[in-house]
Amino acid sequence: MALLGCIADDFTGATDLAAMLVKGGMRAVQLIGVPGHDDPVPAADAIIVALKSRTAAPGDAVAESLAALAWLKRAGCRQFFFKYCSTFDSTEHGNIGPVAEALSDALGTGFALACPAFPTNGRTVYQGHLFVGGALLNESGMEKHPLTPMTDANLVRVLSRQCQGTVGLVPFATVNNGPAAIRGAMTALKEQGRRFAIVDAVTDAHLRAIGEAAENHALITGGSGVALGLPENFRRAGLLVASDAAALPSLDGHAAVLAGSCSRATLFQIGNARSQVPTLELDALATPDAAALAAEAIAWVKGRLGAIPVVIAASAPPEKVAALQARLGREAAGALIEETLATIAAALVEQGVRRLVVAGGETSGAVVTRLGVRSLRIGREIDPGVPWTYAEGNGVPLMLALKSGNFGAPDFFTKAFAALA
Ligand code: ADP
């Protein structure tokens, strides 16, 4: 029976959380979308339901999150985690506040903590203010995000604007005094009628202390950082069986990489792969047609598939992306590339590819949907936040590594396969 039930507001964020729990010794399975009523409960200590609710209409985000919660409750989970981005990505009115409030209502908890800190990735919270590296959130570049511009670093204020209830703060000085002090501060805030508290955290030791302090909370909300402290609670309670939580079944088959992210890290990784392995760069501007582009790639892979990965990239530098967007419109340009890569993915699997790396959050969503993958068992990390996973539910078992665009070292596309050897 699962212990921890998690609801993540986006796909790669769900994987990031799952990888954190696996590192802590919990076996984790990620489910894609709200499972059906009769879907089997996977054998795992933590189940993470990945939604696409970060920028959905608040009503839809709430409804999906509640449906996920109901399923996780039926699966026997005893504690619940609402995972959002470590940069608190949200709009003026949602969706972190409305979803957290609805989950808290459904669980009958009067209070929940909110902590997006992830010091390993440079996200720290001090006096309720979120820093990205050395910059305040609203001066970090996040203020210019196309969908969720973050123009206020004061998270007490940000969360207050999104909630009916009031929001307090557990400040650094308290957090630094350890679990008992944090627990006391949270109890006091709850007694004052606060609905949530932003909890400061600057180091992993703070995150562990917060995790311990929240041992008996029905609901915890935050980034994957705050999940650092949770496995130990279950271990202390004797609920976690010692096992290699990252063990995956082994699977042979051809290797491939599909890239649809135009993030800087991915462009570097493609550049690096070019001199190492067969690499095809698709030119969507020359062939702005998904079927034709996919056919080009499928013809190119003939005779090239094997243990050495082939890399197929639609990714392009900003000026080329802008040119395609100017020609087709932003959405249609994205949809064209996603359709192309999803079609190629299906063809690759048909031709015996069983180890597949996908670069890009939206791109991963499109590929996984096309392949009919419903669930991912989480294995060992290749680079921080990107584990190998074992995909089930699509008839053909697959090893998948789904990489958020900006994640991974420059040699990620070769390193990933070496890690399986
Ligand atoms: P990331 O994780 O880096 O944000 P995503 O896959 O989420 O990557 O987003 C990248 C988006 O850019 C996708 O919608 C993809 O279809 C689109 N895209 C990829 N290549 C191109 C291109 N050459 N021109 C225009 N859009 C592109």
Coordinates of C-alpha atoms and ligand atoms in Angstrom, one line a residue:
M1 CA 0.0 0.0 0.0
A2 CA 1.3 3.4 -0.9
L3 CA 2.3 5.8 1.9
L4 CA 2.7 9.2 0.2
G5 CA 0.3 10.5 -2.5
C6 CA 1.5 13.4 -4.6
I7 CA -0.2 15.7 -7.0
A8 CA 2.2 17.6 -9.3
D9 CA 1.1 20.6 -11.4
D10 CA 3.3 19.6 -14.4
F11 CA 4.9 16.6 -16.0
T12 CA 8.6 17.1 -15.5
G13 CA 8.0 18.6 -12.1
A14 CA 6.4 15.3 -11.1
T15 CA 9.5 13.4 -12.2
D16 CA 11.7 15.7 -10.3
L17 CA 9.8 15.0 -7.1
A18 CA 9.7 11.3 -7.8
A19 CA 13.5 11.2 -8.3
M20 CA 13.9 13.0 -4.9
L21 CA 11.8 10.4 -3.1
V22 CA 13.6 7.5 -4.8
K23 CA 16.9 9.0 -3.6
G24 CA 15.4 8.9 -0.1
G25 CA 14.7 5.2 -0.4
M26 CA 11.0 5.3 -1.4
R27 CA 9.9 3.3 -4.5
A28 CA 8.0 5.7 -6.7
V29 CA 5.7 5.5 -9.6
Q30 CA 4.5 8.4 -11.6
L31 CA 1.0 8.3 -13.2
I32 CA 0.2 10.4 -16.2
G33 CA -3.1 12.3 -15.6
V34 CA -5.8 11.3 -13.1
P35 CA -6.0 7.5 -13.1
G36 CA -9.3 5.8 -14.0
H37 CA -11.4 4.6 -11.1
D38 CA -10.5 1.0 -11.7
D39 CA -6.8 1.5 -12.6
P40 CA -4.6 -0.8 -10.5
V41 CA -2.6 0.7 -7.7
P42 CA 1.1 0.3 -8.5
A43 CA 3.4 -1.4 -6.0
A44 CA 5.2 1.7 -4.6
D45 CA 5.8 3.7 -1.5
A46 CA 5.0 7.0 -3.3
I47 CA 2.6 7.6 -6.1
I48 CA 2.9 10.8 -8.0
V49 CA 0.0 11.9 -10.2
A50 CA 1.3 14.3 -12.9
L51 CA -1.2 16.9 -14.0
K52 CA -0.9 19.7 -16.5
S53 CA -2.6 22.2 -14.2
R54 CA -0.1 24.9 -13.7
T55 CA -1.6 27.3 -16.2
A56 CA -5.0 25.7 -16.6
A57 CA -8.1 27.7 -15.6
P58 CA -8.2 27.7 -11.7
G59 CA -11.6 25.8 -11.7
D60 CA -10.1 23.0 -13.9
A61 CA -6.9 22.8 -11.9
V62 CA -8.9 22.4 -8.7
A63 CA -11.3 19.8 -10.1
E64 CA -8.4 17.7 -11.5
S65 CA -6.4 18.0 -8.3
L66 CA -9.4 16.9 -6.2
A67 CA -10.0 13.9 -8.5
A68 CA -6.3 12.9 -8.1
L69 CA -6.6 13.3 -4.3
A70 CA -9.7 11.1 -4.2
W71 CA -7.9 8.4 -6.2
L72 CA -4.8 8.6 -4.0
K73 CA -6.9 8.3 -0.9
R74 CA -8.5 5.1 -2.3
A75 CA -5.0 3.8 -3.0
G76 CA -4.4 4.0 0.7
C77 CA -2.0 6.9 0.9
R78 CA -1.7 8.4 4.4
Q79 CA 0.0 11.7 3.6
F80 CA -0.4 14.0 0.6
F81 CA 1.9 16.3 -1.2
F82 CA 1.0 19.1 -3.6
K83 CA 4.0 19.8 -5.8
Y84 CA 4.6 23.0 -7.6
C85 CA 7.6 24.7 -9.2
S86 CA 10.5 25.9 -7.0
T87 CA 10.0 29.3 -8.6
F88 CA 6.4 29.3 -7.4
D89 CA 5.1 29.6 -11.0
S90 CA 1.6 30.8 -10.8
T91 CA -0.7 33.6 -12.0
E92 CA -2.2 36.4 -10.0
H93 CA -5.2 34.2 -9.0
G94 CA -3.9 30.7 -9.3
N95 CA -3.3 28.0 -9.3
I96 CA -1.2 27.3 -6.2
G97 CA -3.5 29.0 -3.8
P98 CA -6.8 27.6 -5.0
V99 CA -5.5 24.1 -5.4
A100 CA -3.8 24.1 -2.0
E101 CA -6.9 25.4 -0.4
A102 CA -9.2 22.9 -2.1
L103 CA -6.9 20.0 -1.1
S104 CA -6.7 21.2 2.5
D105 CA -10.5 21.5 2.6
A106 CA -11.0 18.0 1.2
L107 CA -8.6 16.6 3.8
G108 CA -10.1 18.6 6.6
T109 CA -6.7 20.1 7.6
G110 CA -7.0 23.6 8.9
F111 CA -3.4 24.4 7.9
A112 CA -0.7 23.5 5.5
L113 CA 2.9 24.7 5.0
A114 CA 4.2 26.1 1.7
C115 CA 7.9 25.8 0.9
P116 CA 9.2 26.0 -2.7
A117 CA 12.9 26.2 -1.5
F118 CA 15.4 23.9 -3.3
P119 CA 18.9 25.1 -2.3
T120 CA 20.7 22.6 -4.5
N121 CA 19.1 24.4 -7.5
G122 CA 19.7 27.8 -6.0
R123 CA 16.1 28.4 -4.8
T124 CA 16.1 29.7 -1.2
V125 CA 13.4 31.4 0.9
Y126 CA 14.4 34.0 3.4
Q127 CA 11.9 36.1 5.4
G128 CA 9.3 34.8 3.0
H129 CA 11.2 36.1 0.0
L130 CA 12.2 33.7 -2.8
F131 CA 15.6 33.9 -4.3
V132 CA 16.8 32.3 -7.5
G133 CA 20.6 32.2 -7.0
G134 CA 21.5 35.6 -5.8
A135 CA 18.5 37.4 -7.3
L136 CA 15.1 38.0 -5.9
L137 CA 12.5 36.1 -7.8
N138 CA 11.1 39.2 -9.5
E139 CA 14.6 40.1 -10.7
S140 CA 15.6 36.6 -11.8
G141 CA 14.2 36.6 -15.3
M142 CA 11.0 34.9 -14.0
E143 CA 9.3 38.3 -14.1
K144 CA 9.4 37.9 -17.9
H145 CA 8.0 34.3 -18.1
P146 CA 5.6 34.1 -21.0
L147 CA 2.8 32.3 -19.0
T148 CA 3.5 32.8 -15.3
P149 CA 5.4 36.1 -14.8
M150 CA 6.5 36.3 -11.2
T151 CA 6.7 40.0 -10.3
D152 CA 6.7 39.8 -6.5
A153 CA 9.3 37.8 -4.5
N154 CA 7.3 38.1 -1.2
L155 CA 5.5 34.7 -1.2
V156 CA 3.4 35.6 1.8
R157 CA 1.9 38.3 -0.3
V158 CA 1.7 36.2 -3.5
L159 CA 0.0 33.3 -1.8
S160 CA -2.4 35.7 0.1
R161 CA -3.6 37.1 -3.2
Q162 CA -4.4 33.6 -4.4
C163 CA -6.3 32.4 -1.3
Q164 CA -9.4 33.0 0.7
G165 CA -7.6 32.3 4.0
T166 CA -4.7 34.2 5.5
V167 CA -1.0 33.3 5.2
G168 CA 1.7 33.5 7.9
L169 CA 5.5 33.0 7.9
V170 CA 7.8 30.6 9.8
P171 CA 11.0 32.7 9.6
F172 CA 14.6 31.7 9.2
A173 CA 15.4 32.2 12.9
T174 CA 12.7 29.6 13.9
V175 CA 13.6 27.2 11.1
N176 CA 17.2 27.3 12.1
N177 CA 16.3 26.1 15.6
G178 CA 15.1 22.8 14.3
P179 CA 12.0 20.6 14.0
A180 CA 10.5 21.3 17.5
A181 CA 10.7 25.1 17.0
I182 CA 9.2 24.8 13.5
R183 CA 6.4 22.5 14.8
G184 CA 5.7 25.0 17.6
A185 CA 5.5 27.9 15.2
M186 CA 3.2 26.1 12.8
T187 CA 0.9 25.1 15.7
A188 CA 0.8 28.8 16.8
L189 CA -0.1 30.0 13.3
K190 CA -2.8 27.4 13.0
E191 CA -4.3 28.5 16.3
Q192 CA -4.2 32.1 15.1
G193 CA -6.4 31.0 12.2
R194 CA -3.7 31.1 9.5
R195 CA -4.5 28.9 6.6
F196 CA -1.0 28.5 5.3
A197 CA 2.5 29.5 6.2
I198 CA 5.4 30.2 3.9
V199 CA 8.4 28.4 5.6
D200 CA 11.9 29.8 5.1
A201 CA 14.7 27.4 4.1
V202 CA 18.2 28.2 2.9
T203 CA 19.9 24.8 3.3
D204 CA 19.1 21.1 2.9
A205 CA 19.3 20.8 6.7
H206 CA 16.4 23.3 6.9
L207 CA 14.4 21.1 4.5
R208 CA 15.1 18.0 6.6
A209 CA 14.0 19.8 9.7
I210 CA 10.8 21.0 8.0
G211 CA 10.0 17.5 6.8
E212 CA 10.4 16.2 10.3
A213 CA 8.2 18.9 11.8
A214 CA 5.5 18.1 9.2
E215 CA 5.5 14.4 10.0
N216 CA 1.9 14.4 11.0
H217 CA 0.6 16.9 8.5
A218 CA -2.0 15.4 6.2
L219 CA -1.0 17.8 3.4
I220 CA 2.4 19.4 2.6
T221 CA 2.8 21.8 -0.3
G222 CA 6.0 22.8 -2.0
G223 CA 8.8 22.2 -4.5
S224 CA 10.5 18.9 -4.7
G225 CA 13.2 20.2 -2.2
V226 CA 10.9 19.9 0.8
A227 CA 10.3 16.3 0.0
L228 CA 13.9 15.7 1.0
G229 CA 12.8 15.3 4.7
L230 CA 9.8 13.0 4.1
P231 CA 11.3 9.5 3.5
E232 CA 13.0 9.6 6.9
N233 CA 9.6 10.0 8.7
F234 CA 8.3 6.9 7.1
R235 CA 11.5 5.0 7.9
R236 CA 11.5 6.1 11.5
A237 CA 7.9 4.9 11.8
G238 CA 9.0 1.5 10.4
L239 CA 6.8 1.8 7.3
L240 CA 9.6 1.8 4.7
V241 CA 11.1 -1.6 3.8
A242 CA 14.8 -1.4 3.0
S243 CA 15.2 -2.0 -0.7
D244 CA 16.9 -0.6 -3.7
A245 CA 14.2 1.9 -4.5
A246 CA 15.8 2.8 -7.8
A247 CA 15.9 -0.8 -9.2
L248 CA 14.2 -1.1 -12.6
P249 CA 13.7 -4.2 -14.8
S250 CA 16.4 -4.4 -17.5
L251 CA 15.4 -3.9 -21.1
D252 CA 17.4 -4.3 -24.3
G253 CA 16.7 -2.6 -27.5
H254 CA 17.8 0.2 -29.8
A255 CA 18.6 3.7 -28.4
A256 CA 17.4 7.1 -29.5
V257 CA 17.1 10.7 -28.5
L258 CA 14.3 13.1 -29.5
A259 CA 14.8 16.8 -28.8
G260 CA 12.1 19.4 -29.0
S261 CA 13.4 21.8 -26.4
C262 CA 15.0 25.0 -27.5
S263 CA 16.5 25.7 -24.1
R264 CA 20.1 26.6 -24.0
A265 CA 21.1 23.4 -22.2
T266 CA 19.5 21.2 -24.8
L267 CA 21.1 23.2 -27.7
F268 CA 24.5 22.5 -26.0
Q269 CA 23.6 18.8 -25.6
I270 CA 22.7 18.6 -29.4
G271 CA 26.0 20.3 -30.3
N272 CA 27.9 17.9 -28.1
A273 CA 26.1 14.8 -29.6
R274 CA 26.9 16.0 -33.2
S275 CA 30.5 14.9 -32.9
Q276 CA 29.8 11.7 -31.0
V277 CA 26.8 9.9 -32.5
P278 CA 24.6 10.1 -35.7
T279 CA 22.6 13.3 -35.3
L280 CA 19.8 14.6 -37.6
E281 CA 18.7 18.2 -37.2
L282 CA 15.3 18.8 -38.8
D283 CA 14.6 22.1 -40.5
A284 CA 10.9 22.9 -39.9
L285 CA 11.3 26.2 -41.7
A286 CA 12.2 24.4 -44.9
T287 CA 9.6 21.7 -44.4
P288 CA 6.7 23.2 -42.3
D289 CA 4.7 19.9 -42.5
A290 CA 4.7 17.4 -39.7
A291 CA 4.1 14.3 -41.8
A292 CA 6.9 15.2 -44.3
L293 CA 9.3 16.1 -41.5
A294 CA 8.6 12.9 -39.7
A295 CA 9.0 10.9 -43.0
E296 CA 12.5 12.6 -43.5
A297 CA 13.6 11.4 -40.0
I298 CA 12.2 7.9 -40.4
A299 CA 14.0 7.5 -43.7
W300 CA 17.2 8.8 -42.1
V301 CA 17.2 6.3 -39.2
K302 CA 17.1 3.3 -41.6
G303 CA 20.3 1.2 -40.9
R304 CA 21.3 3.5 -38.1
L305 CA 19.5 2.0 -35.2
G306 CA 21.4 0.0 -32.6
A307 CA 23.0 0.3 -29.2
I308 CA 24.6 3.6 -30.1
P309 CA 21.9 6.3 -29.9
V310 CA 20.7 8.3 -32.8
V311 CA 19.8 11.9 -32.1
I312 CA 16.9 13.6 -33.9
A313 CA 16.4 17.2 -33.0
A314 CA 13.8 19.8 -34.1
S315 CA 15.3 22.3 -31.6
A316 CA 16.5 25.5 -33.0
P317 CA 18.2 28.7 -31.8
P318 CA 15.9 31.7 -30.9
E319 CA 16.1 33.4 -34.3
K320 CA 14.9 30.3 -36.1
V321 CA 12.2 29.7 -33.6
A322 CA 11.0 33.2 -34.0
A323 CA 11.0 32.8 -37.8
L324 CA 8.8 29.7 -37.7
Q325 CA 6.5 31.4 -35.2
A326 CA 6.3 34.5 -37.4
R327 CA 5.3 32.2 -40.3
L328 CA 2.8 29.9 -38.5
G329 CA 1.9 31.6 -35.3
R330 CA 3.4 30.6 -31.9
E331 CA 0.9 27.8 -31.1
A332 CA 0.9 26.3 -34.5
A333 CA 4.7 26.2 -34.6
G334 CA 4.9 24.4 -31.3
A335 CA 2.1 22.0 -32.3
L336 CA 3.8 21.2 -35.6
I337 CA 7.1 20.2 -33.9
E338 CA 5.3 18.3 -31.1
E339 CA 3.2 16.3 -33.7
T340 CA 6.4 15.6 -35.7
L341 CA 8.4 14.3 -32.8
A342 CA 5.4 12.2 -31.5
T343 CA 5.0 10.6 -34.9
I344 CA 8.8 9.9 -35.0
A345 CA 8.6 8.4 -31.5
A346 CA 5.9 5.9 -32.5
A347 CA 7.9 4.9 -35.6
L348 CA 11.1 4.4 -33.6
V349 CA 9.3 2.2 -31.1
E350 CA 7.9 0.2 -33.9
Q351 CA 11.4 -0.3 -35.2
G352 CA 12.7 -1.7 -31.9
V353 CA 13.8 1.4 -30.0
R354 CA 13.3 0.6 -26.3
R355 CA 15.6 3.2 -24.7
L356 CA 14.5 6.7 -25.5
V357 CA 15.5 10.1 -24.2
V358 CA 13.2 13.0 -24.8
A359 CA 14.3 16.6 -24.3
G360 CA 11.6 19.2 -23.5
G361 CA 8.7 19.3 -21.1
E362 CA 5.9 19.9 -23.6
T363 CA 7.7 17.6 -26.0
S364 CA 7.8 14.8 -23.4
G365 CA 4.1 15.3 -22.8
A366 CA 3.4 14.9 -26.6
V367 CA 5.6 11.8 -27.0
V368 CA 4.3 10.0 -23.9
T369 CA 0.7 10.7 -24.9
R370 CA 1.3 9.3 -28.4
L371 CA 3.0 6.2 -27.1
G372 CA 0.1 5.6 -24.7
V373 CA 2.3 5.5 -21.6
R374 CA 0.2 5.7 -18.4
S375 CA 2.8 5.1 -15.7
L376 CA 6.5 5.5 -15.1
R377 CA 8.5 3.6 -12.5
I378 CA 11.3 5.9 -11.4
G379 CA 14.9 4.7 -11.4
R380 CA 18.3 6.2 -10.8
E381 CA 19.1 9.7 -11.7
I382 CA 21.3 10.4 -14.8
D383 CA 21.7 14.0 -13.8
P384 CA 19.9 15.9 -11.0
G385 CA 16.1 15.8 -11.6
V386 CA 16.3 13.4 -14.6
P387 CA 16.0 9.7 -13.8
W388 CA 15.6 6.7 -16.1
T389 CA 12.1 5.4 -15.9
Y390 CA 10.4 2.2 -16.9
A391 CA 7.2 2.9 -18.8
E392 CA 4.2 0.6 -18.6
G393 CA 0.7 0.7 -19.8
N394 CA 1.4 1.0 -23.5
G395 CA 1.8 -2.7 -24.4
V396 CA 5.5 -2.3 -25.2
P397 CA 7.7 -1.8 -22.1
L398 CA 10.1 1.1 -22.6
M399 CA 13.0 2.8 -20.8
L400 CA 12.3 6.5 -21.0
A401 CA 14.3 9.5 -19.7
L402 CA 12.2 12.7 -20.0
K403 CA 14.3 15.8 -19.6
S404 CA 13.1 19.3 -18.8
G405 CA 14.8 21.5 -21.4
N406 CA 17.3 23.2 -19.1
F407 CA 18.3 20.1 -17.2
G408 CA 21.3 17.9 -17.7
A409 CA 25.1 18.1 -18.4
P410 CA 26.4 18.9 -21.9
D411 CA 27.1 15.2 -22.6
F412 CA 23.6 14.1 -21.4
F413 CA 22.6 12.4 -24.6
T414 CA 25.5 9.9 -24.5
K415 CA 25.9 9.8 -20.7
A416 CA 22.3 8.6 -20.3
F417 CA 22.9 5.4 -22.3
A418 CA 26.3 4.8 -20.7
A419 CA 24.4 4.9 -17.3
L420 CA 22.3 1.9 -18.4
A421 CA 25.4 -0.3 -19.3
Ligands
ADP1 P1 11.4 23.1 -22.5 O1 11.4 22.0 -21.5 O2 12.8 23.6 -22.9 O3 10.5 24.3 -22.2 P2 9.4 22.2 -24.3 O4 9.3 21.0 -25.1 O5 8.5 22.3 -23.1 O6 10.9 22.5 -23.9 O7 9.0 23.5 -25.2 C1 9.6 23.7 -26.4 C2 8.6 24.1 -27.4 O8 9.2 24.7 -28.5 C3 7.7 23.0 -27.9 O9 6.4 23.4 -28.0 C4 8.3 22.7 -29.2 O10 7.3 22.1 -30.1 C5 8.7 24.1 -29.7 N1 9.7 24.0 -30.8 C6 10.7 23.1 -30.9 N2 11.5 23.4 -31.9 C7 11.0 24.5 -32.5 C8 11.3 25.2 -33.7 N3 12.4 24.9 -34.4 N4 10.6 26.3 -34.0 C9 9.5 26.6 -33.2 N5 9.1 26.0 -32.1 C10 9.9 24.9 -31.8

